[in-house]
XYZ file of C-alpha atoms in Angstrom:
326
model
C 0.000 0.000 0.000
C 2.849 2.344 0.873
C 4.684 1.417 -2.327
C 1.567 2.254 -4.387
C 1.257 5.678 -2.730
C 4.832 6.456 -3.763
C 4.708 5.093 -7.345
C 1.487 6.822 -8.417
C 2.610 10.393 -7.622
C 5.996 9.669 -9.211
C 4.363 8.446 -12.394
C 2.128 11.491 -12.544
C 5.137 13.744 -12.115
C 7.049 12.024 -14.918
C 4.019 12.284 -17.189
C 3.761 16.024 -16.570
C 7.460 16.450 -17.310
C 7.127 14.525 -20.597
C 4.083 16.571 -21.694
C 5.850 19.800 -20.881
C 8.997 18.752 -22.770
C 6.939 17.792 -25.808
C 5.188 21.176 -25.846
C 8.589 22.865 -25.550
C 9.930 20.928 -28.572
C 6.835 21.756 -30.598
C 7.138 25.454 -29.787
C 10.863 25.375 -30.490
C 10.307 23.705 -33.862
C 7.659 26.300 -34.778
C 9.978 29.078 -33.730
C 12.792 27.661 -35.856
C 10.497 27.279 -38.863
C 9.333 30.856 -38.474
C 12.934 32.036 -38.248
C 13.868 30.008 -41.304
C 10.955 31.430 -43.258
C 11.932 34.887 -42.175
C 15.555 34.309 -43.252
C 14.436 32.873 -46.572
C 12.401 35.916 -47.361
C 15.094 38.387 -46.370
C 18.631 37.044 -46.749
C 18.711 33.609 -48.415
C 19.089 34.974 -51.957
C 22.238 36.932 -51.153
C 23.494 34.087 -48.966
C 23.207 31.637 -51.864
C 25.015 34.063 -54.148
C 27.924 34.184 -51.703
C 28.040 30.391 -51.540
C 28.098 30.198 -55.338
C 30.927 32.725 -55.598
C 32.952 30.896 -52.934
C 32.402 27.586 -54.671
C 33.567 29.023 -57.992
C 36.656 30.469 -56.332
C 37.436 27.144 -54.684
C 37.069 25.319 -57.985
C 39.395 27.748 -59.702
C 42.038 27.349 -56.983
C 41.597 23.602 -56.440
C 43.895 20.890 -57.732
C 43.536 20.236 -61.450
C 41.409 17.232 -62.350
C 43.923 14.612 -63.462
C 41.636 11.600 -63.221
C 42.098 8.689 -65.631
C 39.353 6.509 -67.069
C 38.638 3.695 -69.513
C 37.073 4.530 -72.849
C 33.944 2.791 -74.070
C 34.615 -0.560 -75.810
C 35.973 -0.287 -79.367
C 36.811 3.407 -78.948
C 40.525 3.194 -79.710
C 42.407 1.268 -82.400
C 45.229 -0.958 -81.213
C 48.320 1.251 -80.981
C 51.427 -0.633 -79.943
C 53.806 0.944 -77.421
C 56.927 -1.147 -77.971
C 60.299 -1.113 -76.264
C 62.982 -3.301 -74.835
C 62.562 -3.937 -71.104
C 64.146 -1.161 -69.059
C 63.555 1.513 -71.705
C 60.931 3.569 -69.863
C 57.718 2.001 -71.155
C 55.985 2.263 -67.764
C 57.026 5.888 -67.348
C 55.756 6.858 -70.794
C 52.465 5.082 -70.127
C 52.095 7.243 -67.017
C 52.775 10.402 -69.018
C 50.260 9.407 -71.699
C 47.614 8.764 -69.044
C 48.273 12.116 -67.386
C 48.207 13.916 -70.732
C 45.033 12.320 -72.115
C 42.994 11.085 -69.151
C 42.719 7.559 -70.601
C 44.292 4.351 -69.334
C 46.948 2.534 -71.321
C 46.973 -1.242 -71.723
C 49.484 -4.058 -71.919
C 50.087 -7.504 -73.365
C 51.294 -8.481 -69.916
C 49.439 -8.687 -66.621
C 51.768 -7.141 -64.066
C 49.765 -7.073 -60.848
C 52.252 -4.727 -59.177
C 51.650 -2.154 -61.888
C 47.902 -2.705 -61.566
C 48.012 -2.192 -57.816
C 50.140 0.908 -58.384
C 47.433 2.553 -60.468
C 47.846 1.172 -63.982
C 44.349 -0.294 -64.111
C 44.682 -0.954 -67.830
C 47.305 -3.589 -67.046
C 44.626 -6.258 -66.528
C 42.252 -4.950 -69.198
C 41.673 -6.928 -72.407
C 44.065 -5.135 -74.750
C 41.831 -6.000 -77.718
C 38.792 -4.298 -76.188
C 39.582 -0.806 -77.484
C 39.191 0.724 -74.022
C 42.860 1.656 -73.583
C 44.875 4.154 -75.583
C 48.064 2.138 -76.205
C 49.241 -1.431 -75.611
C 52.631 -2.167 -74.058
C 54.779 -4.790 -75.797
C 58.409 -5.868 -75.710
C 58.323 -7.435 -79.174
C 57.091 -5.785 -82.343
C 56.224 -9.015 -84.145
C 53.630 -10.164 -81.603
C 51.297 -7.283 -82.436
C 52.496 -6.380 -85.926
C 49.603 -8.046 -87.735
C 46.840 -6.423 -85.679
C 48.122 -2.989 -84.647
C 46.904 0.086 -86.491
C 49.818 2.290 -85.432
C 52.973 1.892 -83.366
C 55.309 3.828 -81.090
C 58.827 2.604 -80.376
C 60.722 3.751 -77.289
C 64.500 3.592 -77.625
C 66.987 3.996 -74.804
C 70.723 3.500 -74.989
C 71.252 -0.221 -74.335
C 73.602 0.174 -71.383
C 71.033 2.165 -69.413
C 68.184 -0.162 -70.387
C 70.269 -3.165 -69.339
C 70.977 -1.508 -65.986
C 67.282 -0.752 -65.452
C 66.168 -4.277 -66.345
C 68.808 -5.877 -64.136
C 67.603 -3.694 -61.267
C 64.023 -4.842 -61.855
C 64.850 -8.526 -62.086
C 67.183 -8.715 -59.119
C 64.924 -6.676 -56.814
C 61.552 -7.892 -58.189
C 60.554 -4.250 -58.036
C 59.936 -1.327 -60.384
C 61.407 1.174 -57.922
C 64.358 -0.438 -56.120
C 67.982 -0.561 -57.256
C 70.176 -3.645 -57.127
C 73.709 -3.628 -55.770
C 76.568 -2.994 -58.177
C 80.315 -3.448 -57.924
C 83.236 -3.459 -60.295
C 83.653 -7.244 -60.059
C 80.224 -7.831 -61.616
C 80.566 -8.893 -65.248
C 77.069 -10.084 -66.183
C 78.362 -13.637 -66.443
C 75.383 -15.181 -64.631
C 72.447 -15.183 -66.992
C 73.250 -11.795 -68.515
C 74.473 -12.321 -72.055
C 75.083 -8.701 -72.947
C 75.758 -9.491 -76.602
C 72.271 -10.945 -77.008
C 70.837 -7.980 -75.115
C 72.465 -5.441 -77.423
C 71.399 -7.494 -80.440
C 67.811 -7.255 -79.195
C 67.982 -3.496 -79.683
C 68.861 -4.010 -83.328
C 66.166 -6.656 -83.724
C 63.326 -4.565 -82.318
C 64.366 -1.525 -84.387
C 64.659 -3.561 -87.596
C 61.237 -5.110 -86.999
C 59.712 -1.736 -86.206
C 60.873 0.101 -89.327
C 59.329 -2.614 -91.491
C 55.829 -2.036 -90.112
C 53.293 -0.893 -92.695
C 51.399 1.341 -90.270
C 51.919 4.925 -88.990
C 54.895 4.884 -86.634
C 56.678 7.142 -84.187
C 60.095 6.765 -82.550
C 60.531 8.251 -79.075
C 64.005 8.500 -77.590
C 64.017 8.098 -73.829
C 66.832 10.612 -73.427
C 64.909 13.292 -75.340
C 61.794 12.584 -73.286
C 63.766 12.993 -70.081
C 65.282 16.272 -71.227
C 62.223 17.790 -72.929
C 59.333 15.992 -71.301
C 56.385 18.205 -72.167
C 57.490 18.774 -75.772
C 57.852 15.033 -76.344
C 54.536 14.310 -74.643
C 52.831 16.780 -76.979
C 54.386 14.963 -79.926
C 53.155 11.591 -78.658
C 49.639 12.880 -77.996
C 49.462 14.398 -81.475
C 50.517 11.074 -82.984
C 47.709 9.409 -81.009
C 45.333 11.760 -82.832
C 44.388 13.520 -79.631
C 44.892 16.950 -78.121
C 46.396 17.905 -74.796
C 44.593 20.661 -72.926
C 46.273 23.262 -70.737
C 44.778 21.500 -67.727
C 46.319 18.213 -68.794
C 49.687 19.872 -69.351
C 49.517 20.919 -65.715
C 48.867 17.267 -64.812
C 52.037 16.255 -66.648
C 54.100 19.005 -65.018
C 52.834 18.321 -61.495
C 53.134 14.527 -61.707
C 55.977 13.855 -64.089
C 57.551 10.938 -62.241
C 54.551 8.763 -61.358
C 54.558 5.968 -58.789
C 57.288 3.825 -60.327
C 60.309 6.092 -60.438
C 63.324 3.953 -59.581
C 65.483 5.144 -56.691
C 69.059 5.843 -57.689
C 72.178 5.356 -55.629
C 75.675 5.678 -57.019
C 74.821 6.294 -60.674
C 78.349 5.584 -61.889
C 78.700 2.210 -60.148
C 76.623 0.287 -62.732
C 78.710 1.724 -65.573
C 81.875 0.548 -63.878
C 80.485 -2.989 -63.977
C 80.591 -2.966 -67.782
C 83.864 -3.980 -69.390
C 85.306 -2.017 -72.274
C 84.269 -4.890 -74.510
C 80.638 -4.517 -73.406
C 80.699 -0.755 -73.911
C 82.179 -1.229 -77.351
C 79.459 -3.729 -78.281
C 76.767 -1.325 -77.099
C 78.278 1.532 -79.108
C 78.464 -0.629 -82.228
C 74.815 -1.673 -81.894
C 73.754 1.928 -81.453
C 75.644 3.076 -84.552
C 74.007 0.411 -86.667
C 70.582 1.325 -85.241
C 71.223 4.995 -86.005
C 71.863 4.191 -89.659
C 68.605 2.232 -89.920
C 66.548 4.950 -88.243
C 67.941 7.773 -90.373
C 67.444 5.749 -93.546
C 63.765 5.310 -92.655
C 63.272 8.992 -91.834
C 63.325 8.761 -88.007
C 65.356 10.858 -85.591
C 68.858 9.575 -84.735
C 69.912 8.491 -81.257
C 70.626 11.518 -79.020
C 73.612 9.911 -77.316
C 75.458 9.677 -80.623
C 74.989 13.332 -81.549
C 77.598 16.041 -81.258
C 75.573 17.835 -78.589
C 73.749 15.115 -76.671
C 71.203 15.776 -73.977
C 72.423 15.718 -70.383
C 71.002 12.246 -69.707
C 73.614 10.928 -72.157
C 76.494 12.268 -70.075
C 77.298 8.984 -68.338
C 77.122 7.040 -71.580
C 79.315 9.553 -73.403
C 81.839 9.496 -70.577
C 81.889 5.697 -70.533
C 82.361 5.389 -74.276
C 85.017 8.092 -74.445
C 87.061 6.104 -71.935
C 87.300 3.155 -74.325
C 90.577 2.935 -76.190
C 90.949 1.241 -79.574
C 87.265 0.520 -80.055
C 86.198 0.133 -83.665
C 82.511 0.425 -82.974
C 81.385 -0.391 -86.512
C 82.182 -4.043 -85.936
C 81.925 -3.945 -82.131
C 85.411 -5.266 -81.445
C 88.481 -4.002 -79.681
C 91.485 -3.749 -81.947
């Protein structure tokens, strides 16, 4: 009986509190609605104009849109992007994607490249959704490509880059080098230098529109070379996309460099002579077919040829035409 006398008044009190709180919320909501209506009728128009102006200013000062996408199926013809391994194919793919906004493809399926942002790596390269298709052999795509780009890098530097990739299983790490290393374990340098001649000879025989890109020129004059590539791809590069190239030139797979001269010291004079001979023969083929000669064999080479020029100039008694030491 006592418990009932206590509970009933308590319940009544709680009920009164709840009713009062509900009325307060209702009144508060009405007051807010009235205020909102009042604001809408007086200040909202100018307020929205300020928001719009701020948004426009933020868009103008925001980071340029450098997004990359796939094209609709069958949009692009198959354009081969060929090179020897270690010649900068991945880097040039990055530049093309930044310059055009479209993914590039590949005959390979490198999951590390895919995970690093090259989503076209696992795309069907015959689907026409990617702008170019990476290849390390001209003949494999020669019968189906509609145009072709060949990337050429001096064979000593491309050999160094490919050895770094294979020994580290990475696109960004550098292997160790020392003067006792002579490429005598699985690195037949003569075959490697011959591959440069093979891929160039195959390329110049293609019966489709073709473009030669020299890695050294691209490194020295990046934007100018990118414009040339984009024009060949029958596309245009906007000012916004040029900013994308300038602000993200390196990409995610720029290899770290240590002692840049150490790898060169691992090449014997015989190897350097063989590389020079291969390059001279390649130069003759390219010039005969109307393509630009190799920068590192010119009288005023670009700065990225400095190490190669220094290495070759140190060779004594090298008759490079037949790649032998006299």
